[in-house]
Amino acid sequence: MSEQSYIKSIFIKGFKKFREFDMEFNNQMNIFVGENEVGKSTVLNAIKLVLNQDYRYADKAVLEDLFNVDLIKSFKENPSIENLPKIYIELELELNPSGKNAEYFWGEHNLNRTAKYGISFTCEFDEELGCDIAGLKENSEIPYEYYMLRWNTFSGMPYNLLKKPLTFLFLNTSEQGRYSSFNYYTRNVFENSFSDSQKLEIKNRFRNSLKIDFGKIDSVQLENDRVFGIDSKKVILENILSIFAQGVSLENHGSGMESLIKTEIALNRKDEFNVVLMEEPENHLSFTNMQKMISIVSQRNESSQLFIATHSSMIASRLDLRNVFWITEGQAHSLQNVAPEVAIFFTKAVNNNFLQLLLSKKVILVEGPTEFLLVPEFYEQETGKTIFNDQVTIISCNGISYKKYLQIAEHTDKRIAVLTDNDKNENGQIQSAAALNSAYKEQKEKFRIFMAQDANQWTWEVCLYHSNEAILKEFIESSFQKEAAYKYNGEDYGPYIGYMLNHKADFAFEILNKNLIRKNNLKMPDYVKEAIQWVSE
């Protein structure tokens, strides 16, 4: 069995976003992506709640924010003891059997009744405390004060934090209370940086030194042999500790640098944390610092297990798509089956839209900026609805082969139309759309490739010109210089198409500014119309 200690899996019932949820984790890197409010943070908070015994001493009113809203609604519709909401969270652990206190976490007190390492958390109504049942049914109010919070190991013993099986740290750059965040961070780093004997010595020396030095100040003397002194019970070292970098405390660095330094400290310690939770590490980071942070994470000691919740395509792709879990509708979908060469490709392709693809319901993949700008208006022209109404996302591949995106999408359930150029070869031959689509037989209901079948209409601008020759000639004549050749890649396509090819984005902006599509002065190429009709079904 591996000597690395980590979290193997989680089961959640009745907690925040989840009525019921379970997933298995990678032992090194776990990247959670998804829309807002799907439960990425809920998974991190559930881990923290179990390991750190969060809310043990909090007022019971906090439970209102912890219970799943559907369970609360169900109770209010049918108030009864049996229907009161309940939370249960279970963490299965991988521990070194010879490690300290390992046997304390081993047992069959878990959902499956099988022997393994782990900790469970239960929050449920305590019938022994009693309650006015009649009042419960009459008022439909949840009696939070009658709830019991219980942490147990799989051995059936109460979980004692002094026997914590994993050292862990929670980095949350999205927190508003910066000083409480710093205090939590500093406490954790201090707690896990020294042995128990070292911490006792440090605290003892600190208190004694403070007493001695304070006593040397003459101005603290009072009359009648009375003096001011230090009350040891009020001196808590962890409350005044701070971490300094280049002589400046972390809380006085800018938010981006603060996040970067925290990450570096957490991941580059000799006695690393077993588990590090990171909530939206991209917050406040410039592009350069984002790259630094990714480099720190990539080069960390691999005996640490990381959990990262992010909205950044750059973070998710640079840290390997196979570590990504896409959370949606109460389920976690792993991308571990993405082909290695595709995952490696996206670690290099920094400016990619992989996350946008993953979070969209319907997608139209286009090759460049002109299509990206004009297809949304053509979509509205054809369907009478906006792409936002129909939850369709237009994604420009920006030089990345659409095939790379489709290889990721194979592991999802999305409807994707591809608008691509036929790019005739030197002999003027093209590959038919039917031949290209044949490569995606298994996904034929989800993926469809569309392109012009005329070899002379080899790219978007040429297709658009031939579909609207008269209006575009008139439109372009006021812009181009009549003596200019407007060659494109060394070839002369004539002044009109040449102008369009050499000014793609600018030309598209002019079309939008003049409302040529909204006024129905321009019509879309046939293959674009087919794609829009198909994806909007």
mmCIF file of N, CA and C in Angstrom, residues 35 313 326 352-368 371-377 379-380 383 385-398 405-406 409 414-419 446 448 531-532 534-536:
data_model
loop_
_atom_site.group_PDB
_atom_site.id
_atom_site.type_symbol
_atom_site.label_atom_id
_atom_site.label_comp_id
_atom_site.label_asym_id
_atom_site.label_seq_id
_atom_site.Cartn_x
_atom_site.Cartn_y
_atom_site.Cartn_z
ATOM 1 N N GLU A 35 -20.325 25.588 -13.936
ATOM 2 C CA GLU A 35 -20.971 26.894 -13.834
ATOM 3 C C GLU A 35 -20.989 27.350 -12.375
ATOM 4 N N SER A 313 -9.755 28.546 -17.799
ATOM 5 C CA SER A 313 -9.344 27.552 -18.798
ATOM 6 C C SER A 313 -7.843 27.313 -18.734
ATOM 7 N N TRP A 326 -15.683 17.775 -14.199
ATOM 8 C CA TRP A 326 -16.711 18.727 -14.617
ATOM 9 C C TRP A 326 -17.960 18.421 -13.802
ATOM 10 N N ASN A 352 -6.856 28.902 -25.176
ATOM 11 C CA ASN A 352 -7.872 27.981 -25.670
ATOM 12 C C ASN A 352 -9.199 28.241 -24.953
ATOM 13 N N ASN A 353 -10.251 27.693 -25.541
ATOM 14 C CA ASN A 353 -11.601 27.892 -24.989
ATOM 15 C C ASN A 353 -12.195 26.584 -24.495
ATOM 16 N N PHE A 354 -11.338 25.712 -24.005
ATOM 17 C CA PHE A 354 -11.784 24.385 -23.600
ATOM 18 C C PHE A 354 -12.881 24.462 -22.523
ATOM 19 N N LEU A 355 -12.710 25.358 -21.539
ATOM 20 C CA LEU A 355 -13.678 25.433 -20.446
ATOM 21 C C LEU A 355 -15.010 25.985 -20.929
ATOM 22 N N GLN A 356 -14.961 26.932 -21.859
ATOM 23 C CA GLN A 356 -16.186 27.467 -22.431
ATOM 24 C C GLN A 356 -16.948 26.364 -23.165
ATOM 25 N N LEU A 357 -16.233 25.511 -23.867
ATOM 26 C CA LEU A 357 -16.855 24.372 -24.541
ATOM 27 C C LEU A 357 -17.532 23.457 -23.529
ATOM 28 N N LEU A 358 -16.828 23.181 -22.436
ATOM 29 C CA LEU A 358 -17.322 22.244 -21.438
ATOM 30 C C LEU A 358 -18.576 22.758 -20.744
ATOM 31 N N LEU A 359 -18.679 24.068 -20.572
ATOM 32 C CA LEU A 359 -19.775 24.644 -19.801
ATOM 33 C C LEU A 359 -20.962 25.073 -20.664
ATOM 34 N N SER A 360 -20.890 24.823 -21.966
ATOM 35 C CA SER A 360 -21.970 25.216 -22.869
ATOM 36 C C SER A 360 -22.888 24.036 -23.168
ATOM 37 N N LYS A 361 -24.164 24.323 -23.439
ATOM 38 C CA LYS A 361 -25.112 23.266 -23.782
ATOM 39 C C LYS A 361 -25.062 22.933 -25.264
ATOM 40 N N LYS A 362 -25.050 23.984 -26.103
ATOM 41 C CA LYS A 362 -24.916 23.806 -27.549
ATOM 42 C C LYS A 362 -23.789 24.703 -28.028
ATOM 43 N N VAL A 363 -23.060 24.246 -29.038
ATOM 44 C CA VAL A 363 -21.868 24.972 -29.463
ATOM 45 C C VAL A 363 -21.800 25.022 -30.986
ATOM 46 N N ILE A 364 -21.378 26.169 -31.503
ATOM 47 C CA ILE A 364 -20.964 26.264 -32.905
ATOM 48 C C ILE A 364 -19.487 26.615 -32.895
ATOM 49 N N LEU A 365 -18.657 25.701 -33.380
ATOM 50 C CA LEU A 365 -17.219 25.944 -33.493
ATOM 51 C C LEU A 365 -16.924 26.595 -34.841
ATOM 52 N N VAL A 366 -16.225 27.727 -34.805
ATOM 53 C CA VAL A 366 -15.846 28.417 -36.042
ATOM 54 C C VAL A 366 -14.335 28.563 -36.073
ATOM 55 N N GLU A 367 -13.819 28.909 -37.251
ATOM 56 C CA GLU A 367 -12.362 28.921 -37.398
ATOM 57 C C GLU A 367 -11.722 30.248 -37.025
ATOM 58 N N GLY A 368 -12.401 31.366 -37.284
ATOM 59 C CA GLY A 368 -11.726 32.639 -37.077
ATOM 60 C C GLY A 368 -12.619 33.754 -36.595
ATOM 61 N N GLU A 371 -16.167 34.784 -38.626
ATOM 62 C CA GLU A 371 -17.316 33.930 -38.327
ATOM 63 C C GLU A 371 -17.811 34.179 -36.904
ATOM 64 N N PHE A 372 -16.864 34.357 -35.975
ATOM 65 C CA PHE A 372 -17.220 34.580 -34.574
ATOM 66 C C PHE A 372 -18.089 35.821 -34.429
ATOM 67 N N LEU A 373 -17.800 36.852 -35.220
ATOM 68 C CA LEU A 373 -18.547 38.105 -35.126
ATOM 69 C C LEU A 373 -19.889 38.040 -35.847
ATOM 70 N N LEU A 374 -19.949 37.339 -36.989
ATOM 71 C CA LEU A 374 -21.139 37.412 -37.834
ATOM 72 C C LEU A 374 -22.150 36.291 -37.606
ATOM 73 N N VAL A 375 -21.690 35.120 -37.201
ATOM 74 C CA VAL A 375 -22.622 33.992 -37.038
ATOM 75 C C VAL A 375 -23.740 34.293 -36.032
ATOM 76 N N PRO A 376 -23.489 34.970 -34.888
ATOM 77 C CA PRO A 376 -24.596 35.266 -33.975
ATOM 78 C C PRO A 376 -25.742 36.031 -34.643
ATOM 79 N N GLU A 377 -25.423 36.981 -35.540
ATOM 80 C CA GLU A 377 -26.494 37.736 -36.199
ATOM 81 C C GLU A 377 -27.174 36.898 -37.274
ATOM 82 N N TYR A 379 -27.566 33.744 -36.973
ATOM 83 C CA TYR A 379 -28.396 32.832 -36.182
ATOM 84 C C TYR A 379 -29.742 33.490 -35.883
ATOM 85 N N GLU A 380 -29.706 34.748 -35.470
ATOM 86 C CA GLU A 380 -30.948 35.466 -35.154
ATOM 87 C C GLU A 380 -31.773 35.685 -36.411
ATOM 88 N N THR A 383 -33.373 32.086 -37.063
ATOM 89 C CA THR A 383 -34.265 31.479 -36.065
ATOM 90 C C THR A 383 -35.216 32.474 -35.406
ATOM 91 N N LYS A 385 -34.379 34.106 -32.886
ATOM 92 C CA LYS A 385 -33.953 34.110 -31.478
ATOM 93 C C LYS A 385 -32.451 34.350 -31.410
ATOM 94 N N THR A 386 -32.022 34.905 -30.281
ATOM 95 C CA THR A 386 -30.590 35.126 -30.102
ATOM 96 C C THR A 386 -29.916 33.831 -29.660
ATOM 97 N N ILE A 387 -28.605 33.787 -29.804
ATOM 98 C CA ILE A 387 -27.873 32.604 -29.340
ATOM 99 C C ILE A 387 -27.998 32.464 -27.824
ATOM 100 N N PHE A 388 -28.196 33.585 -27.119
ATOM 101 C CA PHE A 388 -28.351 33.530 -25.662
ATOM 102 C C PHE A 388 -29.704 32.914 -25.296
ATOM 103 N N ASN A 389 -30.749 33.263 -26.062
ATOM 104 C CA ASN A 389 -32.064 32.666 -25.829
ATOM 105 C C ASN A 389 -32.014 31.155 -25.990
ATOM 106 N N ASP A 390 -31.275 30.707 -26.981
ATOM 107 C CA ASP A 390 -31.208 29.276 -27.287
ATOM 108 C C ASP A 390 -30.049 28.566 -26.591
ATOM 109 N N GLN A 391 -29.329 29.302 -25.740
ATOM 110 C CA GLN A 391 -28.192 28.741 -24.997
ATOM 111 C C GLN A 391 -27.168 28.093 -25.934
ATOM 112 N N VAL A 392 -26.863 28.828 -27.003
ATOM 113 C CA VAL A 392 -25.856 28.395 -27.970
ATOM 114 C C VAL A 392 -24.623 29.272 -27.796
ATOM 115 N N THR A 393 -23.456 28.661 -27.768
ATOM 116 C CA THR A 393 -22.200 29.390 -27.618
ATOM 117 C C THR A 393 -21.402 29.304 -28.916
ATOM 118 N N ILE A 394 -20.909 30.446 -29.386
ATOM 119 C CA ILE A 394 -20.024 30.474 -30.548
ATOM 120 C C ILE A 394 -18.591 30.488 -30.031
ATOM 121 N N ILE A 395 -17.781 29.542 -30.466
ATOM 122 C CA ILE A 395 -16.384 29.460 -30.012
ATOM 123 C C ILE A 395 -15.459 29.503 -31.224
ATOM 124 N N SER A 396 -14.535 30.442 -31.191
ATOM 125 C CA SER A 396 -13.519 30.509 -32.244
ATOM 126 C C SER A 396 -12.348 29.612 -31.872
ATOM 127 N N CYS A 397 -11.970 28.734 -32.795
ATOM 128 C CA CYS A 397 -10.872 27.801 -32.511
ATOM 129 C C CYS A 397 -9.515 28.491 -32.492
ATOM 130 N N ASN A 398 -9.432 29.668 -33.112
ATOM 131 C CA ASN A 398 -8.192 30.461 -33.059
ATOM 132 C C ASN A 398 -6.952 29.656 -33.433
ATOM 133 N N TYR A 405 -10.955 19.934 -30.048
ATOM 134 C CA TYR A 405 -12.101 20.226 -29.193
ATOM 135 C C TYR A 405 -13.096 19.069 -29.192
ATOM 136 N N LEU A 406 -13.300 18.453 -30.345
ATOM 137 C CA LEU A 406 -14.245 17.345 -30.418
ATOM 138 C C LEU A 406 -13.748 16.140 -29.631
ATOM 139 N N ALA A 409 -14.925 16.816 -26.281
ATOM 140 C CA ALA A 409 -16.384 16.751 -26.205
ATOM 141 C C ALA A 409 -16.920 15.333 -26.336
ATOM 142 N N LYS A 414 -22.943 16.948 -25.622
ATOM 143 C CA LYS A 414 -23.221 18.276 -26.151
ATOM 144 C C LYS A 414 -23.495 18.212 -27.655
ATOM 145 N N ARG A 415 -24.331 19.099 -28.108
ATOM 146 C CA ARG A 415 -24.626 19.219 -29.543
ATOM 147 C C ARG A 415 -23.671 20.257 -30.116
ATOM 148 N N ILE A 416 -22.825 19.839 -31.045
ATOM 149 C CA ILE A 416 -21.772 20.723 -31.550
ATOM 150 C C ILE A 416 -21.783 20.735 -33.076
ATOM 151 N N ALA A 417 -21.966 21.923 -33.633
ATOM 152 C CA ALA A 417 -21.855 22.123 -35.080
ATOM 153 C C ALA A 417 -20.500 22.764 -35.370
ATOM 154 N N VAL A 418 -19.823 22.245 -36.388
ATOM 155 C CA VAL A 418 -18.519 22.782 -36.773
ATOM 156 C C VAL A 418 -18.647 23.464 -38.130
ATOM 157 N N LEU A 419 -18.297 24.746 -38.186
ATOM 158 C CA LEU A 419 -18.213 25.466 -39.454
ATOM 159 C C LEU A 419 -16.748 25.544 -39.840
ATOM 160 N N LYS A 446 -24.633 14.108 -32.009
ATOM 161 C CA LYS A 446 -24.099 15.225 -31.215
ATOM 162 C C LYS A 446 -23.166 16.122 -32.022
ATOM 163 N N ARG A 448 -21.644 17.488 -35.811
ATOM 164 C CA ARG A 448 -21.895 17.567 -37.247
ATOM 165 C C ARG A 448 -20.982 18.629 -37.852
ATOM 166 N N ALA A 531 -26.130 24.483 -40.768
ATOM 167 C CA ALA A 531 -25.556 24.296 -39.432
ATOM 168 C C ALA A 531 -26.441 24.920 -38.361
ATOM 169 N N ILE A 532 -26.920 26.133 -38.622
ATOM 170 C CA ILE A 532 -27.765 26.826 -37.653
ATOM 171 C C ILE A 532 -29.075 26.081 -37.462
ATOM 172 N N TRP A 534 -29.578 22.909 -37.835
ATOM 173 C CA TRP A 534 -29.314 21.651 -37.131
ATOM 174 C C TRP A 534 -29.084 21.876 -35.640
ATOM 175 N N VAL A 535 -28.254 22.865 -35.301
ATOM 176 C CA VAL A 535 -27.899 23.062 -33.893
ATOM 177 C C VAL A 535 -29.069 23.639 -33.103
ATOM 178 N N SER A 536 -29.997 24.302 -33.784
ATOM 179 C CA SER A 536 -31.120 24.923 -33.081
ATOM 180 C C SER A 536 -32.300 23.972 -32.909
#
